[in-house]
Every structure is written in C-alpha cells, then in structure tokens.
Tab-separated table of C-alpha atoms in Angstrom:
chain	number	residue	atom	x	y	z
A	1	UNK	CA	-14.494	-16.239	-2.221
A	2	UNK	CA	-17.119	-16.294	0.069
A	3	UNK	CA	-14.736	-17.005	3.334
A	4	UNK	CA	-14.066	-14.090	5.499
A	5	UNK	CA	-10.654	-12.871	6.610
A	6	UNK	CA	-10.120	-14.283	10.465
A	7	UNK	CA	-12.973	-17.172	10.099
A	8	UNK	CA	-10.825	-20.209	12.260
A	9	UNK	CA	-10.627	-23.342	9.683
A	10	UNK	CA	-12.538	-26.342	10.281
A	11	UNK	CA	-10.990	-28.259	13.035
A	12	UNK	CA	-8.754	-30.337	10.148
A	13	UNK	CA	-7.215	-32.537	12.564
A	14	UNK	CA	-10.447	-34.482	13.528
A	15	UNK	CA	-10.180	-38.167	12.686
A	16	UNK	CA	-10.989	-39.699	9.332
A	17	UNK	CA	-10.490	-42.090	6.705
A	18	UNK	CA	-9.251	-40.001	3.882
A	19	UNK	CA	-5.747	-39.017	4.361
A	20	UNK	CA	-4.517	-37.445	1.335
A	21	UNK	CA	-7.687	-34.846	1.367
A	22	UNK	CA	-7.287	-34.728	5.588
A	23	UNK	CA	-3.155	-34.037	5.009
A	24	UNK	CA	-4.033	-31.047	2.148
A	25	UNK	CA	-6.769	-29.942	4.885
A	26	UNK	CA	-4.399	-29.799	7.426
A	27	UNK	CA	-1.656	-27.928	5.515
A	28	UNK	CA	-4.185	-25.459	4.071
A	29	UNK	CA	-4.949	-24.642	7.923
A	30	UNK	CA	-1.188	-24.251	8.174
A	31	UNK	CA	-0.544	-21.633	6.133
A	32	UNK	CA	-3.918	-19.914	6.552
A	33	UNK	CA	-2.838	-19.708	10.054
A	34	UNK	CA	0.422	-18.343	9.422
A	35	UNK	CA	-1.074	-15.931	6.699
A	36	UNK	CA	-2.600	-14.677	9.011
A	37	UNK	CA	-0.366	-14.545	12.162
A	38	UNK	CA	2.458	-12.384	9.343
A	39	UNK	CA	-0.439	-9.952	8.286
A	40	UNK	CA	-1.355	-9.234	11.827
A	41	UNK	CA	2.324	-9.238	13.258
A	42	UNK	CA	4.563	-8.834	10.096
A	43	UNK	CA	6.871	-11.221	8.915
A	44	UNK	CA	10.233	-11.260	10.843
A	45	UNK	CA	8.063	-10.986	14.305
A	46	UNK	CA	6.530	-14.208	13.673
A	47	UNK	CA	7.661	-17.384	14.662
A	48	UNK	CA	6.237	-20.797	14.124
A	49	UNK	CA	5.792	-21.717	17.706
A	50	UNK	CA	3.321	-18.897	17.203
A	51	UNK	CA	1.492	-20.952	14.844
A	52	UNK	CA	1.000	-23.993	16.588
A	53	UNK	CA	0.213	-22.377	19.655
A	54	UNK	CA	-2.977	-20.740	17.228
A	55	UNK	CA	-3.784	-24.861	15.871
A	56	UNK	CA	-3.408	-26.332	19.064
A	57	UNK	CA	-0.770	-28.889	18.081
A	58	UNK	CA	2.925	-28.989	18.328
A	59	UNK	CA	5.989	-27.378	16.906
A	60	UNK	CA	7.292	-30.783	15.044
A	61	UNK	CA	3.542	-31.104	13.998
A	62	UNK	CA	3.838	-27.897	11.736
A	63	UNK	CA	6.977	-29.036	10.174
A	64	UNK	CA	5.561	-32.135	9.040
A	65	UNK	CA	3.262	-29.927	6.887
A	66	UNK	CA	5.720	-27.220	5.551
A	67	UNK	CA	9.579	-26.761	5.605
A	68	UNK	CA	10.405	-23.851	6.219
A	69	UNK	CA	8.898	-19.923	7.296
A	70	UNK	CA	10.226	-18.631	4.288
A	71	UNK	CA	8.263	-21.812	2.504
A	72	UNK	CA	5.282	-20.643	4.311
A	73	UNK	CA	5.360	-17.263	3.127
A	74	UNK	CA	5.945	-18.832	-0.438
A	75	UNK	CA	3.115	-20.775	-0.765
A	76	UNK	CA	0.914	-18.255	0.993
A	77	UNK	CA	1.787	-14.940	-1.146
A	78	UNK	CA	1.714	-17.586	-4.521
A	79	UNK	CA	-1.778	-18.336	-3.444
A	80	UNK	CA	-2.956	-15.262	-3.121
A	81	UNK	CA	-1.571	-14.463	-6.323
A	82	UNK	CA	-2.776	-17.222	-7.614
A	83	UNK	CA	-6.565	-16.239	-6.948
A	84	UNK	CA	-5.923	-12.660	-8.226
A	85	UNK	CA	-5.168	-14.582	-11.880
A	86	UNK	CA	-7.739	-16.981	-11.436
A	87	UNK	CA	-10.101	-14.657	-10.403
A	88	UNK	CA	-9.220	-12.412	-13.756
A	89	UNK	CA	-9.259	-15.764	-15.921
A	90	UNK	CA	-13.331	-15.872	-14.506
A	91	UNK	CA	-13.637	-12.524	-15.189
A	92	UNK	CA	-12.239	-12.729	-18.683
A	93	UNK	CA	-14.192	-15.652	-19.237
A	94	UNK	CA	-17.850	-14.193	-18.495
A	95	UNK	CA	-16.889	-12.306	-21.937
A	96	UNK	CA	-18.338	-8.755	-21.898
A	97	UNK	CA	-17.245	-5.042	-22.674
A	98	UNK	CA	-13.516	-3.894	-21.114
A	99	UNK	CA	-15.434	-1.706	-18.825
A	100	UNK	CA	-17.483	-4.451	-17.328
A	101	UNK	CA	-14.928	-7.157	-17.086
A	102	UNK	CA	-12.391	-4.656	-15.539
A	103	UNK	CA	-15.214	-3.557	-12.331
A	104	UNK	CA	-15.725	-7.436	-12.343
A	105	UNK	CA	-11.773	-7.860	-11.372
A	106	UNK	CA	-11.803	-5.237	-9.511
A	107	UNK	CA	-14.569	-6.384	-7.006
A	108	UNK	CA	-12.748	-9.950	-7.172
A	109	UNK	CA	-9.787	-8.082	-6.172
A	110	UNK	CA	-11.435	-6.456	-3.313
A	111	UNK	CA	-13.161	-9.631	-1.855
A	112	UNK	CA	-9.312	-11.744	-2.287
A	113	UNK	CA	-6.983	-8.695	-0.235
A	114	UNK	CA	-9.511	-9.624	2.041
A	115	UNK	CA	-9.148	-12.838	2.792
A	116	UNK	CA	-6.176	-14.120	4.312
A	117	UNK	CA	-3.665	-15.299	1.511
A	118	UNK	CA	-4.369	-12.081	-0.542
A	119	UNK	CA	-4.027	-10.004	2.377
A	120	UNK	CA	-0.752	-11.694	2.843
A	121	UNK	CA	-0.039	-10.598	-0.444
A	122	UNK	CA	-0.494	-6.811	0.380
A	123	UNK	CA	0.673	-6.487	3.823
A	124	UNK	CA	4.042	-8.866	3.790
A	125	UNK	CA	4.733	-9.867	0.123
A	126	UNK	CA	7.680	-11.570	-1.593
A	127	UNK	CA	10.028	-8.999	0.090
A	128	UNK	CA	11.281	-11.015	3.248
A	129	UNK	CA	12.202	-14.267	0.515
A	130	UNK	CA	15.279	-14.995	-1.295
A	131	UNK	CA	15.963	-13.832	-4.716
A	132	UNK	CA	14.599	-16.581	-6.489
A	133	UNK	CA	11.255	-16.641	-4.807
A	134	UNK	CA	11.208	-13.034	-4.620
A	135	UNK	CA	11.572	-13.274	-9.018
A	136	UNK	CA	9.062	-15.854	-9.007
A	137	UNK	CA	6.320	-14.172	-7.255
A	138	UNK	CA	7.446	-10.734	-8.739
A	139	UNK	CA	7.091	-11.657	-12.710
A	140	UNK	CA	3.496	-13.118	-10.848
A	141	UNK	CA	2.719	-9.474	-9.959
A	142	UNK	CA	4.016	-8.135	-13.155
A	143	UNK	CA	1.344	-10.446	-15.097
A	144	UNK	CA	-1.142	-9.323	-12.859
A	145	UNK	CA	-0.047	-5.186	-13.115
A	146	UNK	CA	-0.199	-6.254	-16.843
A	147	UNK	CA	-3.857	-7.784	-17.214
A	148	UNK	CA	-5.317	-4.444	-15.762
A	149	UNK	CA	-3.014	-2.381	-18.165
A	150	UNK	CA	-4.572	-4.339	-21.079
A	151	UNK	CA	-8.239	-4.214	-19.343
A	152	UNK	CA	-8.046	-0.513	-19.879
A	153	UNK	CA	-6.147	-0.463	-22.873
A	154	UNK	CA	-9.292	-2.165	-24.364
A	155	UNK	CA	-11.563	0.251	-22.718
A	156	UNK	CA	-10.215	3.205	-24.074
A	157	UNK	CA	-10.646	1.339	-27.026
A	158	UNK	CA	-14.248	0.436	-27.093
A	159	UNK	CA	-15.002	3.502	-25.800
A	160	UNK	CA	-15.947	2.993	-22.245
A	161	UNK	CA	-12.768	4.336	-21.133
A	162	UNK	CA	-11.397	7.742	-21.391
A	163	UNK	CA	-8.293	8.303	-23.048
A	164	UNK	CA	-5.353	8.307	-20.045
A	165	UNK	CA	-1.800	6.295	-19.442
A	166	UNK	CA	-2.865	2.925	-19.408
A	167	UNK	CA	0.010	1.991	-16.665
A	168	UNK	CA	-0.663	4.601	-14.303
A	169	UNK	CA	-4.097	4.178	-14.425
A	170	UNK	CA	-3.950	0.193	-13.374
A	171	UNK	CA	-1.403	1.332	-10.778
A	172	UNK	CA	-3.971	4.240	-9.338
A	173	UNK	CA	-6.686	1.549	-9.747
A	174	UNK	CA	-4.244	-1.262	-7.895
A	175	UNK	CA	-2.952	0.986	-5.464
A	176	UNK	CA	-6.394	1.994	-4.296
A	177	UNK	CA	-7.639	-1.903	-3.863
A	178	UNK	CA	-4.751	-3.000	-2.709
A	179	UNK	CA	-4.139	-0.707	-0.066
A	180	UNK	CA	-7.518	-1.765	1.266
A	181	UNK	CA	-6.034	-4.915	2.267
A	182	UNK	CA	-3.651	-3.055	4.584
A	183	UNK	CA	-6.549	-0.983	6.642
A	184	UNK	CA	-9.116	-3.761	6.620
A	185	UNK	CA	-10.040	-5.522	9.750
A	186	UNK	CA	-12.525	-8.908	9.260
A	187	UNK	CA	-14.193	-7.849	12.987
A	188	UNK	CA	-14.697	-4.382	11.562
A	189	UNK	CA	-17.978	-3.085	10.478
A	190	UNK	CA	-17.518	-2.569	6.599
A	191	UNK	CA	-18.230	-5.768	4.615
A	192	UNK	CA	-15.453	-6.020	1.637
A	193	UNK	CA	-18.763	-5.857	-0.888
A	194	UNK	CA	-19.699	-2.495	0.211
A	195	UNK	CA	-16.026	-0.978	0.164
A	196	UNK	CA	-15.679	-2.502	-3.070
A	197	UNK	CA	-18.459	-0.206	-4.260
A	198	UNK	CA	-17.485	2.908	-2.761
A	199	UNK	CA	-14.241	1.955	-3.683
A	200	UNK	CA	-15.078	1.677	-7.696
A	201	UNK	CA	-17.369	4.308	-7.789
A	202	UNK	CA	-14.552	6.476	-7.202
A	203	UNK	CA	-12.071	4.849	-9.623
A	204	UNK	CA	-14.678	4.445	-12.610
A	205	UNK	CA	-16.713	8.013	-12.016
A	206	UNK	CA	-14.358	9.967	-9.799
A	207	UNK	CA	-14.739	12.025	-6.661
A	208	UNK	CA	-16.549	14.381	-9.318
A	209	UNK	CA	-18.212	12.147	-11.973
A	210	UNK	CA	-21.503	12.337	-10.471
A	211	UNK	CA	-22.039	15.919	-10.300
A	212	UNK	CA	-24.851	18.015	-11.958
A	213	UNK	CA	-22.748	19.469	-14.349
A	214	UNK	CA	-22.060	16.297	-15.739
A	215	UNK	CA	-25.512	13.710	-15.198
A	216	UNK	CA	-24.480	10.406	-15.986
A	217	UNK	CA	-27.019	7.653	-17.578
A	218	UNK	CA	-26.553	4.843	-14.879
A	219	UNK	CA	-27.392	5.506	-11.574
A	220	UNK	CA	-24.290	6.061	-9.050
A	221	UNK	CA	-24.066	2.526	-6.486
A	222	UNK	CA	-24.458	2.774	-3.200
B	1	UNK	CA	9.585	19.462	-1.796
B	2	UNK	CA	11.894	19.665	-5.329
B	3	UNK	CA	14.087	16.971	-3.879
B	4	UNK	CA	14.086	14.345	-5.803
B	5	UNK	CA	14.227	10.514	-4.094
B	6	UNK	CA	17.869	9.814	-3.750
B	7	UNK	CA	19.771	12.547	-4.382
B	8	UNK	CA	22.842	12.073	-2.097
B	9	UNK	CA	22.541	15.237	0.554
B	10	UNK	CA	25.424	17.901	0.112
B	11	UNK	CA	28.370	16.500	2.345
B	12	UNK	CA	27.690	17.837	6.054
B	13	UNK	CA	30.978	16.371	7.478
B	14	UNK	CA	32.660	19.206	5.335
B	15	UNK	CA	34.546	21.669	7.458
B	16	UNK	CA	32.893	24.849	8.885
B	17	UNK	CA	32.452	27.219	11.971
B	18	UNK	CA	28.559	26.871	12.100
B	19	UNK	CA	28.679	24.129	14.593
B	20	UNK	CA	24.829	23.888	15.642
B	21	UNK	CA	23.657	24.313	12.006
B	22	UNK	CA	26.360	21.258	11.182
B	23	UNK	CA	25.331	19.163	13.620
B	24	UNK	CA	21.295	19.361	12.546
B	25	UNK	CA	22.857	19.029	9.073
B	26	UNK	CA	24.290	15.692	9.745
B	27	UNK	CA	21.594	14.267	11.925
B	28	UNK	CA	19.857	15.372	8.836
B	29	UNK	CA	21.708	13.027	6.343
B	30	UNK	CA	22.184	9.805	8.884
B	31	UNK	CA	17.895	10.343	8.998
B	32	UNK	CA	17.876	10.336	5.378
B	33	UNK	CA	20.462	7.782	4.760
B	34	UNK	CA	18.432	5.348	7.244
B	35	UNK	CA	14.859	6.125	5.504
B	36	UNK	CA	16.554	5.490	1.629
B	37	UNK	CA	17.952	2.173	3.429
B	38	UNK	CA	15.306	1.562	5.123
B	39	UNK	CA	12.858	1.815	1.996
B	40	UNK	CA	14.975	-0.111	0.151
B	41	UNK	CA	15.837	-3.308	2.315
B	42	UNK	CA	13.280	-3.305	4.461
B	43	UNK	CA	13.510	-2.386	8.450
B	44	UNK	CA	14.852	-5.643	9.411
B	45	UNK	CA	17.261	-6.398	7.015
B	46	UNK	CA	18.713	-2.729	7.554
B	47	UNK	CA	21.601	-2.318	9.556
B	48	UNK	CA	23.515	1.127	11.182
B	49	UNK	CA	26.964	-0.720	9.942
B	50	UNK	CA	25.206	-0.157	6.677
B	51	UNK	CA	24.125	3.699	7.471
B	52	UNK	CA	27.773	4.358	7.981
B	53	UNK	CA	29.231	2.773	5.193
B	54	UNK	CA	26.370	4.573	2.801
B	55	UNK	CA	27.696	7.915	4.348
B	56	UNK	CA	31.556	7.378	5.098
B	57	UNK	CA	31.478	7.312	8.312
B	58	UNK	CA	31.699	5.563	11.643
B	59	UNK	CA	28.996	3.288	13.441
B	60	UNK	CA	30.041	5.819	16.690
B	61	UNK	CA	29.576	8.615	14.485
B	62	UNK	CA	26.321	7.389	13.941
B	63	UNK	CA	25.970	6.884	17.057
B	64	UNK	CA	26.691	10.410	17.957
B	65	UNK	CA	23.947	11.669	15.998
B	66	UNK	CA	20.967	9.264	16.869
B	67	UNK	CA	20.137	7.053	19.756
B	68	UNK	CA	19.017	3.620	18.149
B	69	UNK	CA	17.713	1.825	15.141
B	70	UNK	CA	14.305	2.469	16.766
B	71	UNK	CA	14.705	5.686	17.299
B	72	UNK	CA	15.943	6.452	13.365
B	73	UNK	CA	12.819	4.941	12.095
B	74	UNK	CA	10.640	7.003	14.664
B	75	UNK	CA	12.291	10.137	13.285
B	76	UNK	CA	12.042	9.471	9.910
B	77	UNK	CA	8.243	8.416	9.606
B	78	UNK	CA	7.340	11.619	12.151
B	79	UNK	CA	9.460	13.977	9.265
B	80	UNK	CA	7.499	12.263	6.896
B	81	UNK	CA	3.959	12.753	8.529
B	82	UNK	CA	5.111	16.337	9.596
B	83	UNK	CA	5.518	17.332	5.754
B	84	UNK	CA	2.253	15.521	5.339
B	85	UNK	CA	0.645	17.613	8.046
B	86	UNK	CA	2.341	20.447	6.712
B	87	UNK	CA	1.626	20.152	3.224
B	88	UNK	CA	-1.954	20.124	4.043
B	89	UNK	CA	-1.944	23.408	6.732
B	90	UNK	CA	-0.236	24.678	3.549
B	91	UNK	CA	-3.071	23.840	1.235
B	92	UNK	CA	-5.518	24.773	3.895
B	93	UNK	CA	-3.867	28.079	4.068
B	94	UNK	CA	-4.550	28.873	0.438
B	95	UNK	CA	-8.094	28.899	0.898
B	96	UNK	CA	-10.418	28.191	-2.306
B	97	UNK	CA	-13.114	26.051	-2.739
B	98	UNK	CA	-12.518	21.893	-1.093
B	99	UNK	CA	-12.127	20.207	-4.561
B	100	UNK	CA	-9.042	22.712	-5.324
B	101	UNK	CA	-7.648	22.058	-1.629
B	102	UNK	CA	-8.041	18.221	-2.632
B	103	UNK	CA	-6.512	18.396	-5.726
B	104	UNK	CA	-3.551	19.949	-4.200
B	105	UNK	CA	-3.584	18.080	-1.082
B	106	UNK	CA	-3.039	15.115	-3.492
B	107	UNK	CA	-0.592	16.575	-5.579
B	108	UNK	CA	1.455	17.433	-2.104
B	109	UNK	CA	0.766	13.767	-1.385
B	110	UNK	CA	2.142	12.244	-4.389
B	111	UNK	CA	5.558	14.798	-3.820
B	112	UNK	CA	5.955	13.560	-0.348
B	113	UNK	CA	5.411	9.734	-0.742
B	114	UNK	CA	8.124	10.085	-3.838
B	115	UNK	CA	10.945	11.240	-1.574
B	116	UNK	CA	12.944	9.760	1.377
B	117	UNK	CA	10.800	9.974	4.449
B	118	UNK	CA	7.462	10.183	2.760
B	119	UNK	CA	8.558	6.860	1.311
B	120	UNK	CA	10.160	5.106	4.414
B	121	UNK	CA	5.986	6.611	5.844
B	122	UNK	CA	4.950	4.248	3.261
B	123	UNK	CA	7.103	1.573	2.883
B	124	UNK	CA	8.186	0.905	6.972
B	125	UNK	CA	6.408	2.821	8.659
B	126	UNK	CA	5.262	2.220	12.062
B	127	UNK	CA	4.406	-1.264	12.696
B	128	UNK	CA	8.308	-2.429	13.603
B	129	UNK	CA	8.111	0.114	16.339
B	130	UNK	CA	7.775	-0.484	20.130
B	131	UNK	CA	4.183	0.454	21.579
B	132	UNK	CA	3.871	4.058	22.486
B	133	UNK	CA	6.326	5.194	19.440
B	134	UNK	CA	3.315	2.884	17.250
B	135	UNK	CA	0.459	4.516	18.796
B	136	UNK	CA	2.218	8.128	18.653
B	137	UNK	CA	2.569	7.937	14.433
B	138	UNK	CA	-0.625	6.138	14.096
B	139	UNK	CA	-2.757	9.292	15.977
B	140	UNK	CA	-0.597	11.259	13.436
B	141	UNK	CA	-1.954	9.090	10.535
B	142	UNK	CA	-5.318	9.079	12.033
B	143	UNK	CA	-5.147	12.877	11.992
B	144	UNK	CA	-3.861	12.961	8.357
B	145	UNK	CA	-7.087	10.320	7.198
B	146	UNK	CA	-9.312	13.178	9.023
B	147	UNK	CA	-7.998	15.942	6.986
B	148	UNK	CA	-8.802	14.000	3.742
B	149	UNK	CA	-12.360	13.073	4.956
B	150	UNK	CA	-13.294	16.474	6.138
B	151	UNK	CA	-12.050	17.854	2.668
B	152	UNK	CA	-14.044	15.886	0.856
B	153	UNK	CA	-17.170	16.431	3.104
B	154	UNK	CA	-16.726	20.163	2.408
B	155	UNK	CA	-16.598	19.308	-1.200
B	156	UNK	CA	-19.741	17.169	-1.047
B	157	UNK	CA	-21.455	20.531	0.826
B	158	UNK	CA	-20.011	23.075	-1.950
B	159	UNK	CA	-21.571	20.887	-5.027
B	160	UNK	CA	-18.103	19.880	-6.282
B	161	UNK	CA	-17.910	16.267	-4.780
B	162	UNK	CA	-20.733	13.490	-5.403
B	163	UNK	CA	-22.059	12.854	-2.686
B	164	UNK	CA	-20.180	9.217	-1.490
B	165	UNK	CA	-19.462	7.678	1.663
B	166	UNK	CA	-16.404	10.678	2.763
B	167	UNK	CA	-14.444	7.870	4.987
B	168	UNK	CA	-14.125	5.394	2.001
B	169	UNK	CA	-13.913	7.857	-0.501
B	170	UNK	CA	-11.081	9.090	1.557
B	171	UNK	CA	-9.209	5.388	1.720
B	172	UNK	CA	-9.703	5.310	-1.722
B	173	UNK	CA	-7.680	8.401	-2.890
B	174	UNK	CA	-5.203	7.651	0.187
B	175	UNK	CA	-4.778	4.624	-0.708
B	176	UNK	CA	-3.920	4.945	-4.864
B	177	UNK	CA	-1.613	8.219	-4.092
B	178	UNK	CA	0.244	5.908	-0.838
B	179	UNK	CA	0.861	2.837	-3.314
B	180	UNK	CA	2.768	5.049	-5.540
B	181	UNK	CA	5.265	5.387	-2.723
B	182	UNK	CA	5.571	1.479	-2.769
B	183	UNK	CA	6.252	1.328	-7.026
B	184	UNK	CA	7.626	4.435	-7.579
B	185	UNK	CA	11.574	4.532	-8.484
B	186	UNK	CA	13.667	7.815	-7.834
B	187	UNK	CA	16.326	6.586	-10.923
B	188	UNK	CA	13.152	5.392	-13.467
B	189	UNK	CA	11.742	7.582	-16.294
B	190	UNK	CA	8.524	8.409	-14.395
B	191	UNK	CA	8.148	12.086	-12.777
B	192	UNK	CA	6.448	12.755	-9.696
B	193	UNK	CA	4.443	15.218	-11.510
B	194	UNK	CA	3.454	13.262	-14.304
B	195	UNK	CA	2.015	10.446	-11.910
B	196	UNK	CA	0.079	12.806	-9.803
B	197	UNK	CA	-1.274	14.397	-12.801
B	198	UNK	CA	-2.500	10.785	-13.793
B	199	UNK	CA	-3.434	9.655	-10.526
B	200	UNK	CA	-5.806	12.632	-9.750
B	201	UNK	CA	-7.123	12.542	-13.076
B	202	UNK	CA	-8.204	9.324	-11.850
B	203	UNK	CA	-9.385	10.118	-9.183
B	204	UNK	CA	-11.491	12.681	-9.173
B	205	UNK	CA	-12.783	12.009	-13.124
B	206	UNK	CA	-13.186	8.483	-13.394
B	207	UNK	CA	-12.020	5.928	-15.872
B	208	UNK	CA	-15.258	6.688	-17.517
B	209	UNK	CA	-15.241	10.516	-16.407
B	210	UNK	CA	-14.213	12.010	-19.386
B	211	UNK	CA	-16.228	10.035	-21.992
B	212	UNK	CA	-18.630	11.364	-25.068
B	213	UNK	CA	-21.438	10.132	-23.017
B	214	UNK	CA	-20.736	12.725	-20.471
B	215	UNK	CA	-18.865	15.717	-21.803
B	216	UNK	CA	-17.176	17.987	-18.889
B	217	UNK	CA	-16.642	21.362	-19.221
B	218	UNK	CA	-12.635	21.422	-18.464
B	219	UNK	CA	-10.224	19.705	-20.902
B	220	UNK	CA	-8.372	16.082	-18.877
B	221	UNK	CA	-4.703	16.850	-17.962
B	222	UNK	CA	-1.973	15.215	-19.219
C-alpha cells in the first residue's frame, strides 16, 4: 500500500518475453487509468477514448484488455473492495486487543481511499452498474460495514471500548475515512499517514478526550 | 427542520387566490421532487419526464417553474448549503461557549443532510454542474468547512477542545456527519436524532472516551 494516488504506472507496454505477467501488467494500467480518470471526472463524463489518450495507445487497444466501461468500473470498485477485506484479514491476523486491530484497519483504510481503486470506491461506487453488479459489490460493502461493527462489538467487550451502538459507531468511524477519499488530492500537501492520525485521534479520543479534565495514560499522536 | 426525508409536500397545484405564494409553493415541490430523484437515481440517470410523473404533472409545467435540469440541481444544492449556512448563523447566534456551538452545529448538520436538499448536497452535489455554477457551491462549501474549523479553534482556545490539527479535525467530523446523508433512509427505523446523538458522541468522546480508565464528569448520551 505503499503506491500513491496519481503515481503514472510503469510504462507496461515496453517489450518483453513474458506475456501472461506483461498482459495482467497492461490491464492493471487499464483500469488504474480509468480509476482514476472516473474519480477525477465522475463516471458518466468519462469515456474510454479518454483513457487511451492518458496510455498513449489506441481505442481498440483498451478493448483488448477490458469489455466494457461498466466492466471497468466492476473490476475497479471490486478491487478496491477487495483490499479493504484483505487489508482487515492482515489486520485480524496480527492478533491483538479489538482496540488495536480496529486503529490498525482504520489506518489501512485511510492509506487504500487513497489510492486509486479505493478512491474509486468512495467517489463513483457500484451506483452507475446494473443490478447484479450493483448486489455484488453491495453485499461486498455490507461485509465490510459488518467487520467494523464486530471490531467494536469486541471492544466494548474487552473493555477498550465504551459502551455505544455498535452500527452507528462503524458508520461515524466509516463515514469519517471514507469521506477522506472524496477531499484528498495525491499533489496535495497532507500525506494519507498523517491524516490518518489526526483522523483517529478524533474517532478513538474525541474532539474532547484529551482535555485536562480527563488526562489520558497514552500520549495523544501527532 | 422537522421535515422528515420524503414526506410528499402538501399539494400546491390545489386551487387558491394567493397566486405569488402558489407559484413559490410549486417551484418549491418540482425543487424537492428533483433533489428526492435526484438522491435516489443519481443526476444522470434522472430525468424531468420523471419529475412530472412523481408530481402529476406536465414536462411544460415543469418547465414553467424551472429553467433546466442544470439549473434544478443548482437550486437544490444552494437550498441545501443555505440551511447549512443558516443553521450555523443560527447556532452562532445562540452564543455559549465553541464546544456547545459544535455540538449543535453538528446536530443541525445531521438534520439537514437527512432531508431532501441537504441530501441531494451530499449525494449530487456539484460536480455534474457546468463551471461557474461548480465554483459558485464549492466557495459556499469552502465557507461552510471554515465555519467548522474556526469553531473548533475557538474551542481549542476556551480549554474545551484538545488541541489537534483544526482543518483535519474539521474533515473528520464533516466528513462522519456528511456520510450519514449517503446511508441514511427516510422510510428505515433509524431517527435523525438518534444518529446524531451517536455520531457526536463519537465524535467529540472517543470510542475510548468514556472508559473506566478515564472517567468524565457528564454521563454519555444515548
């Protein structure tokens, strides 16, 4: 997760002798391209032509690597989707307390709506597609809504948590990460690690939870 | 701000001798009809065929009322960044000390995004929109982020905000209370209220705020 939002993909159509790897290269370039292109533009004011223009190659060479727009947008919100669950899988993984596996996800979270699939995710979605994509990518989101639910169900549960609506707090705690991926910018000047930590100190101590009235054992990140 | 989502307006093309106050009355309900439509469908995939039909009426009739498409979505995010504005004059107004304008600021916030044009702010808002009508709601927006910040710097200078970075803490809170316009359902069992309640608990305590470790002096909400 180390790639940053706009960074232009290594020039996949130089020669060489491995095909299959060169053809996923050059399909990964593809839809990063057009991830990006719909998160700048939005959806329905994109076009294809756009996208080839932004690899350099032609219209027919795109469709060779993807059928369809709607396809593109497919693949790249299931993507991003895809490394929101892996990235929660990892998380879950490393083992730990609730309260540490759920900051974990949520800096994961933060570095993925920044990057172009996951912003994708945020800023278009599975709203243009048809119904059955649209279901598909929707019980995706549902799974994901549902591993922070349990993340905090757990924490209140150990103890690290305070006792609150487990589905309202994942969707306060989604909403504010996610909606990062709408205002960020990859030229601007905030890197997605230190919005991350502003953005969790909030959501794990609150606006308030540093005060003097209440001192708090581990040091507030800056 | 008691309406609630989709409530069908009161039936302006009823007869009656107040002519002016009729016609702002059914401008009134095409706007609103467009912004539920709008929120619902998306901006693309919404038609004025399909304003009329929601509302009885003819595409002239709509017609007579508003100019274009355009121009319907440029009305309805302005309403919805005027009550915005409003809400926080309003708040302002009040006077108290910045955590308690915050607080209700963000309960405003929560109201607004839950009902037609607060939710067509969230859902459409400007990006489908030629330049200058873009650049118009976005200075609006920008104005609206401001407000936010500067509340919370006054909060940080009374004692009642940790100190925190003011323009991320700011995207943090906007963020979690905007999403809820993107989830939240005028026909499912969840209250405005109820979900600001959470949300701000959230947000200003912590998930961890209200823990044994670090007793507070006023009782969570719930």
């Amino acid at each position: 997760m180390a790639e940053r939002g706009k960074a232009p993909p290594a020039n996949p159509w130089a020669p060489t002798k491995d095909r299959a790897g060169q053809r996923a290269l050059k399909r990964d370039a593809v839809l990063r391209t057009a991830a990006q292109l719909f998160s700048e533009k939005g959806y329905a004011a994109s076009t294809l032509d756009e996208v080839a223009v932004r690899l350099g190659v032609s219209k027919p060479t795109v469709y060779y690597y993807v059928d369809s727009k709607d396809a593109i947008l497919f693949e790249c919100v299931h993507t991003g989707l895809q490394m929101l669950q892996q990235a929660i899988r990892d998380v879950d993984a490393a083992g730990g307390r609730a309260i540490d596996k759920l900051e974990a996800a949520m800096r994961a979270y933060v570095a993925i709506v920044t990057q172009d699939f996951g912003m994708c995710v945020i800023r278009v979605g599975e709203d243009p597609l048809p119904p059955a994509s649209r279901h598909k990518l929707r019980r995706m989101k549902a799974a994901l809504d549902n591993e922070f639910r349990e993340l905090i169900r757990l924490g209140i549960a150990e103890g690290s948590i305070a006792p609150c609506d487990p589905k309202l707090a994942a969707f306060t705690v989604a909403g504010a990460l996610s909606w990062i991926g709408r205002w960020y910018r990859p030229d601007g000047d905030l890197a997605p690690e230190a919005i991350a930590d502003q953005a969790i100190a909030v959501l794990t101590r609150g606006l308030c939870g540093a005060l003097p009235a209440a001192p708090r054992a581990t040091p507030r990140r800056r």
